[in-house]
Coordinates of C-alpha atoms in Angstrom, one line a residue:
Chain A
M1 CA 0.0 0.0 0.0
Y2 CA 1.3 3.5 -0.9
P3 CA 1.1 6.5 1.4
Y4 CA -1.4 8.3 -0.9
Q5 CA -3.7 5.4 -0.6
L6 CA -3.6 5.5 3.2
D7 CA -4.2 9.3 3.1
R8 CA -7.1 8.7 0.8
I9 CA -8.7 6.1 3.0
W10 CA -8.3 8.3 6.1
N11 CA -9.6 11.4 4.3
K12 CA -12.7 9.5 3.2
L13 CA -13.4 8.3 6.7
T14 CA -12.8 11.8 8.2
Y15 CA -14.8 13.9 5.8
S16 CA -17.8 11.5 5.1
G17 CA -18.6 10.5 8.7
L18 CA -17.7 6.9 8.1
G19 CA -15.0 6.7 10.7
V20 CA -12.1 8.2 12.5
A21 CA -8.7 8.8 11.0
P22 CA -5.5 8.4 13.0
I23 CA -4.4 11.2 15.2
T24 CA -1.4 13.0 13.6
I25 CA 1.9 13.2 15.5
I26 CA 4.7 15.6 14.6
S27 CA 7.9 13.5 15.1
P28 CA 8.9 9.9 15.5
E29 CA 9.9 10.6 19.1
A30 CA 6.5 12.1 19.9
L31 CA 4.9 9.2 18.2
I32 CA 6.7 6.7 20.4
D33 CA 5.9 8.8 23.4
A34 CA 2.2 9.0 22.5
V35 CA 1.9 5.3 21.8
K36 CA 3.4 4.7 25.3
K37 CA 1.0 7.0 27.0
T38 CA -2.2 6.1 25.1
P39 CA -4.0 2.9 26.1
G40 CA -4.7 0.7 23.1
A41 CA -2.6 2.8 20.7
I42 CA -0.9 1.5 17.6
G43 CA 1.9 3.3 15.7
Y44 CA 4.7 2.5 13.2
V45 CA 8.2 3.7 13.3
E46 CA 11.5 2.9 11.5
K47 CA 13.6 2.5 14.6
L48 CA 13.0 1.9 18.3
K49 CA 15.7 2.7 20.9
D50 CA 13.9 1.5 24.0
E51 CA 11.7 -1.5 23.6
N52 CA 10.2 -1.4 27.1
G53 CA 6.5 -0.9 27.3
F54 CA 5.6 -2.0 23.8
Y55 CA 4.5 -5.0 22.0
I56 CA 6.5 -5.2 18.8
I57 CA 5.5 -6.6 15.5
E58 CA 8.3 -6.6 12.9
I59 CA 7.2 -6.5 9.3
K60 CA 9.7 -7.9 6.7
D61 CA 9.5 -7.9 3.0
Chain B
M1 CA -11.8 -2.5 23.7
G2 CA -10.9 0.4 21.5
F3 CA -7.7 1.2 19.9
I4 CA -6.2 4.3 18.5
L5 CA -3.9 4.5 15.5
L6 CA -1.3 7.3 15.6
K7 CA 0.0 8.7 12.4
L8 CA 3.1 10.6 11.7
K9 CA 3.0 14.0 10.1
T10 CA 5.5 15.6 7.7
K11 CA 7.0 14.4 4.4
A12 CA 9.4 12.1 6.3
A13 CA 6.3 10.2 7.5
I14 CA 5.6 9.3 3.9
V15 CA 8.9 7.5 3.7
F16 CA 8.1 5.7 6.9
I17 CA 4.7 4.6 5.6
K18 CA 6.3 3.5 2.4
K19 CA 8.5 1.2 4.3
L20 CA 5.7 -0.2 6.3
L21 CA 6.0 -3.6 4.6
I22 CA 9.7 -4.0 5.4
L23 CA 10.2 -2.2 8.7
A24 CA 9.1 -2.5 12.2
T25 CA 5.7 -1.8 13.6
V26 CA 5.3 -0.8 17.2
F27 CA 2.3 -2.3 18.7
Y28 CA 1.0 -1.3 22.1
F29 CA -1.9 -3.2 23.5
F30 CA -3.7 -2.3 26.6
S31 CA -6.5 -4.4 28.2
T32 CA -8.5 -1.5 29.3
N33 CA -11.3 0.4 27.8
A34 CA -10.3 3.8 29.0
M35 CA -9.3 6.4 26.4
A36 CA -8.0 9.9 27.0
S37 CA -10.7 12.5 26.5
E38 CA -8.7 14.5 23.9
E39 CA -8.8 11.4 21.6
D40 CA -12.6 11.2 22.0
F41 CA -13.2 14.4 20.1
Q42 CA -11.8 15.2 16.7
L43 CA -12.4 18.4 14.7
H44 CA -11.6 18.6 11.0
G45 CA -12.4 20.9 8.1
F46 CA -11.6 22.4 4.7
F47 CA -11.7 25.7 2.9
S48 CA -11.6 26.2 -0.8
Q49 CA -12.2 28.9 -3.3
G50 CA -11.9 28.8 -7.0
L51 CA -12.6 30.6 -10.3
I52 CA -14.5 29.0 -13.1
D53 CA -15.1 30.1 -16.6
V54 CA -17.7 28.4 -18.8
N55 CA -18.1 29.3 -22.4
G56 CA -21.1 28.2 -24.3
S57 CA -23.5 27.0 -21.6
N58 CA -25.2 28.1 -18.4
F59 CA -23.6 25.3 -16.4
V60 CA -22.4 27.9 -13.8
N61 CA -24.0 31.2 -14.7
D62 CA -26.3 32.7 -17.3
D63 CA -24.0 35.5 -18.5
G64 CA -21.0 33.4 -19.3
D65 CA -18.6 35.6 -17.4
L66 CA -15.7 34.4 -15.2
S67 CA -17.2 33.4 -11.9
A68 CA -16.0 33.0 -8.3
E69 CA -19.1 30.7 -7.6
L70 CA -16.8 27.9 -6.7
T71 CA -16.7 27.8 -2.9
E72 CA -16.7 24.8 -0.7
L73 CA -16.2 25.0 3.0
G74 CA -16.8 22.3 5.6
L75 CA -16.3 21.7 9.3
N76 CA -16.8 18.3 11.0
G77 CA -16.7 16.8 14.4
S78 CA -16.5 13.2 15.7
Y79 CA -17.2 12.3 19.3
Q80 CA -16.6 8.8 20.6
L81 CA -19.4 8.1 23.1
S82 CA -18.2 4.6 24.0
S83 CA -16.1 1.9 22.5
T84 CA -18.9 1.0 20.0
L85 CA -20.8 4.3 19.7
R86 CA -19.7 7.5 18.0
L87 CA -21.5 10.7 17.0
A88 CA -20.3 12.5 13.8
G89 CA -21.5 15.5 11.9
Q90 CA -20.4 17.9 9.2
V91 CA -21.7 21.3 8.1
V92 CA -20.8 22.6 4.7
Y93 CA -21.2 25.9 2.8
L94 CA -21.4 25.4 -1.0
D95 CA -21.6 27.8 -3.9
G96 CA -21.5 26.4 -7.4
G97 CA -23.7 28.9 -9.2
N98 CA -26.3 27.2 -11.3
R99 CA -24.9 23.8 -10.6
Y100 CA -26.8 23.4 -7.3
N101 CA -28.5 25.3 -4.6
D102 CA -26.0 27.5 -2.7
G103 CA -25.9 27.9 1.0
V104 CA -25.2 26.2 4.3
R105 CA -26.4 22.6 4.9
V106 CA -25.9 19.8 7.3
D107 CA -23.9 17.4 5.2
Y108 CA -24.1 14.5 7.6
A109 CA -25.2 14.0 11.2
L110 CA -25.2 10.4 12.4
L111 CA -24.8 7.9 15.1
D112 CA -22.2 5.3 14.1
W113 CA -22.7 2.0 15.9
S114 CA -19.9 -0.5 15.6
V115 CA -22.1 -3.6 15.8
Y116 CA -19.5 -6.3 15.4
T117 CA -15.7 -6.3 15.1
N118 CA -13.3 -9.2 14.9
K119 CA -10.1 -9.9 13.0
N120 CA -11.8 -10.5 9.6
L121 CA -15.2 -8.8 9.9
Q122 CA -16.4 -5.3 10.8
I123 CA -20.0 -4.3 10.8
N124 CA -21.1 -0.7 11.3
L125 CA -24.6 0.8 11.4
Y126 CA -25.1 4.5 10.6
L127 CA -28.3 6.2 11.8
G128 CA -29.3 9.7 10.8
R129 CA -28.2 11.7 7.8
Y130 CA -25.5 9.6 6.1
K131 CA -23.4 10.1 3.0
N132 CA -23.8 8.1 -0.2
N133 CA -20.9 5.6 0.1
H134 CA -21.7 3.6 -3.0
W135 CA -19.9 5.2 -5.9
L136 CA -16.1 5.9 -6.3
Y137 CA -16.3 9.6 -5.2
S138 CA -19.9 10.0 -3.9
S139 CA -19.1 10.2 -0.2
T140 CA -16.7 13.2 -0.5
R141 CA -17.9 14.8 -3.8
D142 CA -17.8 18.3 -2.2
V143 CA -14.5 17.8 -0.4
P144 CA -12.0 19.3 -3.0
F145 CA -8.8 17.5 -2.1
T146 CA -10.4 14.0 -2.1
R147 CA -11.6 14.0 -5.7
P148 CA -9.7 13.7 -9.0
S149 CA -11.1 16.9 -10.5
I150 CA -13.0 20.1 -9.5
I151 CA -15.9 19.2 -11.7
L152 CA -16.6 15.5 -11.4
P153 CA -17.8 13.4 -14.4
Q154 CA -21.4 14.7 -14.8
S155 CA -22.7 11.4 -16.3
V156 CA -22.3 9.8 -12.8
Y157 CA -22.0 12.8 -10.5
F158 CA -24.6 15.0 -12.1
D159 CA -24.7 18.3 -10.1
G160 CA -28.4 18.7 -10.9
F161 CA -29.1 15.6 -8.8
R162 CA -26.4 16.5 -6.2
D163 CA -28.7 17.2 -3.2
I164 CA -30.5 13.9 -3.7
A165 CA -27.6 11.7 -4.6
V166 CA -25.2 13.0 -1.9
G167 CA -26.8 11.1 1.0
A168 CA -30.1 10.7 2.8
D169 CA -31.9 10.6 6.2
G170 CA -32.3 7.0 7.2
I171 CA -30.1 4.0 7.9
S172 CA -26.9 2.7 6.3
V173 CA -24.9 -0.4 6.9
K174 CA -21.3 -1.1 6.1
V175 CA -19.9 -4.6 6.2
S176 CA -16.1 -5.1 5.7
H177 CA -14.7 -8.6 5.4
S178 CA -11.1 -9.6 4.8
S179 CA -10.1 -13.1 3.8
D180 CA -6.5 -14.3 3.5
S181 CA -7.4 -16.2 0.3
L182 CA -10.1 -14.2 -1.4
G183 CA -9.1 -10.6 -0.5
Y184 CA -11.0 -7.7 0.9
F185 CA -14.8 -7.2 0.6
D186 CA -16.9 -4.1 1.3
F187 CA -20.7 -4.2 1.3
N188 CA -22.9 -1.2 1.8
L189 CA -26.6 -1.0 2.0
S190 CA -28.7 2.1 2.7
T191 CA -32.2 3.3 2.7
G192 CA -33.5 6.8 3.4
V193 CA -35.0 9.9 1.8
S194 CA -33.6 13.3 1.0
P195 CA -35.4 16.6 1.7
I196 CA -36.0 18.4 -1.7
S197 CA -36.0 22.2 -1.7
D198 CA -38.1 24.4 -4.0
E199 CA -34.8 25.3 -5.7
Q200 CA -33.9 21.7 -6.3
T201 CA -37.4 21.0 -7.6
K202 CA -36.9 23.7 -10.2
I203 CA -33.4 22.4 -11.1
I204 CA -34.8 19.0 -11.8
L205 CA -38.2 19.8 -13.4
S206 CA -38.4 23.3 -14.7
D207 CA -38.5 26.9 -13.5
H208 CA -42.3 26.7 -14.1
A209 CA -42.7 23.9 -11.5
H210 CA -44.3 25.6 -8.5
G211 CA -45.4 22.5 -6.6
D212 CA -43.6 20.2 -4.1
M213 CA -41.3 17.4 -5.0
K214 CA -40.9 14.6 -2.4
H215 CA -38.4 11.8 -2.3
T216 CA -40.5 8.9 -1.1
Y217 CA -38.2 5.9 -1.5
D218 CA -34.6 5.1 -1.9
L219 CA -32.6 1.9 -1.7
Q220 CA -29.0 1.7 -2.6
A221 CA -26.4 -1.1 -2.4
S222 CA -22.8 -1.6 -3.4
L223 CA -20.2 -4.3 -3.3
Y224 CA -16.5 -3.8 -3.6
W225 CA -13.8 -6.5 -4.0
Q226 CA -10.1 -6.1 -3.9
P227 CA -8.1 -9.3 -4.5
V228 CA -5.3 -10.2 -2.1
L229 CA -2.3 -7.8 -2.5
S230 CA -3.8 -6.4 -5.7
A231 CA -3.7 -2.8 -6.9
W232 CA -7.1 -3.4 -8.5
R233 CA -10.5 -3.0 -6.9
F234 CA -13.8 -3.8 -8.6
G235 CA -17.2 -2.6 -7.6
L236 CA -20.9 -2.9 -8.4
A237 CA -23.7 -0.6 -7.2
L238 CA -27.5 -0.3 -7.5
L239 CA -29.9 2.5 -6.9
D240 CA -33.7 2.5 -6.8
S241 CA -35.6 5.6 -5.9
D242 CA -39.1 7.1 -6.2
F243 CA -40.3 10.7 -6.2
E244 CA -43.7 12.4 -6.1
Y245 CA -44.5 15.7 -7.5
S246 CA -47.6 17.5 -6.1
A247 CA -48.6 20.4 -8.4
A248 CA -49.3 23.8 -6.9
E249 CA -53.1 24.4 -6.6
Q250 CA -52.9 27.6 -8.6
G251 CA -50.6 28.7 -11.4
D252 CA -48.7 25.4 -12.0
M253 CA -48.0 24.5 -15.6
F254 CA -47.9 20.9 -14.6
I255 CA -50.0 18.3 -12.8
D256 CA -49.1 15.7 -10.1
A257 CA -46.5 13.2 -11.2
N258 CA -44.6 10.1 -10.2
I259 CA -40.9 9.7 -11.0
T260 CA -38.7 6.6 -10.7
L261 CA -35.0 6.5 -11.2
R262 CA -33.0 3.3 -11.2
R263 CA -29.3 3.0 -11.8
Y264 CA -26.9 0.1 -12.2
F265 CA -23.1 0.7 -11.9
A266 CA -19.9 -1.2 -12.4
N267 CA -16.6 0.4 -11.5
V268 CA -12.9 -0.4 -11.4
L269 CA -10.0 1.3 -9.7
Y270 CA -6.3 0.7 -10.1
E271 CA -3.9 2.4 -7.6
G272 CA -0.2 1.9 -8.6
E273 CA 2.8 3.8 -7.3
S274 CA 2.8 6.4 -10.0
W275 CA -0.2 5.5 -12.2
E276 CA -3.8 5.4 -11.3
F277 CA -6.7 4.3 -13.4
S278 CA -10.4 4.4 -12.7
S279 CA -13.6 4.0 -14.6
E280 CA -17.4 3.9 -13.8
I281 CA -20.0 2.7 -16.2
F282 CA -23.7 2.8 -15.6
Q283 CA -27.2 2.5 -17.1
E284 CA -30.1 4.4 -15.7
R285 CA -33.9 4.1 -16.2
F286 CA -35.9 7.3 -15.8
I287 CA -39.7 6.7 -15.6
F288 CA -42.0 9.7 -15.7
D289 CA -45.7 9.4 -15.2
D290 CA -48.3 12.2 -15.7
F291 CA -46.7 15.6 -15.2
Y292 CA -47.7 17.1 -18.5
Y293 CA -51.1 15.5 -18.7
D294 CA -53.0 12.7 -17.1
G295 CA -51.8 9.4 -18.6
F296 CA -48.5 10.7 -20.0
T297 CA -45.6 8.3 -19.6
Q298 CA -42.0 8.5 -20.5
D299 CA -39.6 5.6 -19.9
V300 CA -36.1 6.0 -21.1
I301 CA -32.8 4.3 -20.5
G302 CA -29.7 6.4 -20.3
Q303 CA -26.1 5.2 -20.4
G304 CA -22.9 6.8 -19.2
M305 CA -19.2 6.0 -18.6
Y306 CA -15.9 7.6 -18.0
V307 CA -12.3 6.3 -18.0
Q308 CA -9.7 8.3 -16.2
S309 CA -6.0 8.2 -15.6
Q310 CA -3.9 10.0 -13.1
Y311 CA -0.1 10.2 -13.1
K312 CA 2.0 11.2 -10.1
V313 CA 5.0 13.0 -11.4
N314 CA 6.3 13.4 -7.9
N315 CA 4.9 13.8 -4.4
D316 CA 3.4 17.2 -5.2
L317 CA 2.4 17.1 -8.9
N318 CA -0.5 15.0 -10.2
L319 CA -1.7 14.9 -13.8
L320 CA -5.2 14.0 -14.9
L321 CA -6.7 12.9 -18.2
R322 CA -10.3 11.7 -18.6
Y323 CA -12.7 10.7 -21.3
E324 CA -16.5 10.6 -20.6
R325 CA -19.6 9.8 -22.6
F326 CA -23.3 10.1 -21.6
Y327 CA -26.5 9.4 -23.5
A328 CA -29.8 10.4 -22.0
N329 CA -31.6 7.8 -24.1
K330 CA -29.7 4.8 -25.4
D331 CA -32.3 4.4 -28.2
D332 CA -31.8 8.0 -29.4
K333 CA -28.1 8.6 -29.1
K334 CA -28.0 11.3 -31.7
G335 CA -31.1 13.0 -30.4
H336 CA -33.1 13.1 -33.7
D337 CA -36.2 11.7 -31.9
L338 CA -35.8 14.3 -29.2
E339 CA -35.6 17.1 -31.7
D340 CA -38.5 15.7 -33.8
S341 CA -40.8 15.1 -30.8
T342 CA -40.4 18.7 -29.6
Q343 CA -40.9 20.2 -33.1
G344 CA -37.3 21.4 -33.0
L345 CA -37.7 23.2 -29.7
V346 CA -35.1 21.0 -28.0
P347 CA -32.1 20.6 -30.3
S348 CA -30.6 17.1 -30.8
Y349 CA -27.5 17.9 -28.8
F350 CA -29.6 17.8 -25.6
A351 CA -29.6 14.0 -26.0
Y352 CA -25.9 13.5 -25.0
Q353 CA -22.9 15.0 -23.2
H354 CA -19.4 13.9 -23.9
D355 CA -16.5 15.5 -22.0
I356 CA -12.7 15.4 -22.4
T357 CA -10.9 16.7 -19.4
T358 CA -7.3 17.4 -18.6
G359 CA -5.8 18.9 -15.5
F360 CA -3.3 18.9 -12.7
S361 CA -3.0 19.4 -9.0
Y362 CA 0.0 20.7 -7.2
D363 CA 0.7 20.6 -3.4
L364 CA 2.0 24.0 -2.5
A365 CA 2.5 22.9 1.1
E366 CA 1.2 20.3 3.5
N367 CA -2.6 20.2 3.3
F368 CA -2.6 23.1 0.8
R369 CA -3.2 22.4 -2.9
V370 CA -4.0 24.2 -6.1
Q371 CA -5.9 22.3 -8.8
F372 CA -6.6 23.3 -12.4
E373 CA -8.6 21.7 -15.2
Y374 CA -9.9 22.2 -18.7
H375 CA -13.0 20.5 -20.1
Y376 CA -14.1 20.3 -23.8
I377 CA -17.7 19.2 -23.9
K378 CA -19.9 18.1 -26.7
G379 CA -23.7 18.1 -25.9
T380 CA -25.8 19.5 -23.1
A381 CA -27.8 16.5 -21.7
R382 CA -26.4 17.1 -18.2
L383 CA -27.4 20.7 -17.9
T384 CA -30.4 21.9 -15.8
P385 CA -33.4 22.0 -15.7
V386 CA -33.4 18.3 -16.5
V387 CA -37.0 17.6 -17.6
L388 CA -37.7 20.8 -19.4
P389 CA -34.3 22.0 -20.7
N390 CA -33.4 25.6 -21.6
P391 CA -32.2 25.6 -25.3
H392 CA -32.6 29.4 -25.4
I393 CA -29.6 30.0 -23.3
N394 CA -27.8 26.7 -24.1
N395 CA -27.8 27.3 -27.8
S396 CA -24.4 25.8 -28.5
K397 CA -23.6 22.1 -29.1
N398 CA -19.9 22.5 -28.1
W399 CA -18.9 24.2 -24.9
K400 CA -15.8 24.6 -22.8
L401 CA -14.8 25.3 -19.3
W402 CA -11.7 25.8 -17.2
A403 CA -11.5 26.0 -13.4
V404 CA -8.8 26.7 -10.8
Q405 CA -9.3 26.0 -7.1
L406 CA -7.2 26.6 -4.0
M407 CA -7.8 24.3 -1.1
Y408 CA -6.7 23.9 2.5
W409 CA -7.7 21.2 4.9
F410 CA -7.0 20.2 8.5

């Protein structure tokens, strides 16, 4: 899936009332922090320094 | 148990998302239902303003001058009541000149009930004013940055029918199913009715229709299928709707009437890395009883289709090319019968409308875009009023338009 497809799906959800798009986070560090602080949160990042407090799913090609 | 997906902003995020398949996903799972209140409420919106110039028809205005009647504004909110219930609503202001009624309207206002969710199946029920989610661009036809062009293909997304086709007050169901072997399925079913304003009545029937038009019945369904890991998606859609016209007691040129509209669609979408391709093809049956005189009946089958390609030159620039055909009556494609039956009052070119469109969009900054397009159009079958057309002002078989629009969203 390409980034524009994800944007398209989320825009459709947000502007048609069908659902809720992900909350936008400014930086990878802030994303990791937000995932840690938010119960039930999912996020994806390139690298993770500290693996404590997360369940990790690695996706390989 | 609810979950919240967090998405990264900035261009760098795009690279991250792209690497989604090969890189790490961080997964944080909490066995509690609690959610922070700031995540419960979301506010989004869009602003857009454009210029449109139509030469040779009254699609936008009667005088043919350059027009700023291309405004689309919207503000929406979503509030999560519980893990399965959510309230959502959007208010829009639209101005499209003659294309549709201008003004503020409640675009959608609904209760979203997440009836059932598991790994492979998700069922949602929407109660209230819902959007038409059945065609490729129907649910966000007024949201500028979500559509391929400023003016959508009029064969399918006829602006004269906008207020009726855009959604309805009633109930809508969405069932999403994913199968590891068969792929991804989406099924939508909706039934409801749309309020029809006096303006809209005139847009559909004629300026001389002073009575009330009511939308009495509407059933729509659609099914989408995307094979496993495929860039292609295929869809089918159906529409069945009934209308009643009650003539004004005094001064109405027409009498009470019943109108039925049925449409059958097939569509295809290809989303590649740089190239996109989409097409919708449909047949519609338009049945008209009484109206002119007691016992009058008109039953015609119209046909329309478009094929469209988009090419992403880079992250910011997107090119568009589209070819579209529409026939109001498949048994009178050249319009000779139409012209003969009206003693030449309605010219033959009111029987069809074919459009070649080219354009581009360019992202000036994040969530800030400019879009431009040019249309060359042959025929006037998708101009309003629909039932009693206006050949006096639309006296040209070929017409053109260009439009430019600036848009911002958050």
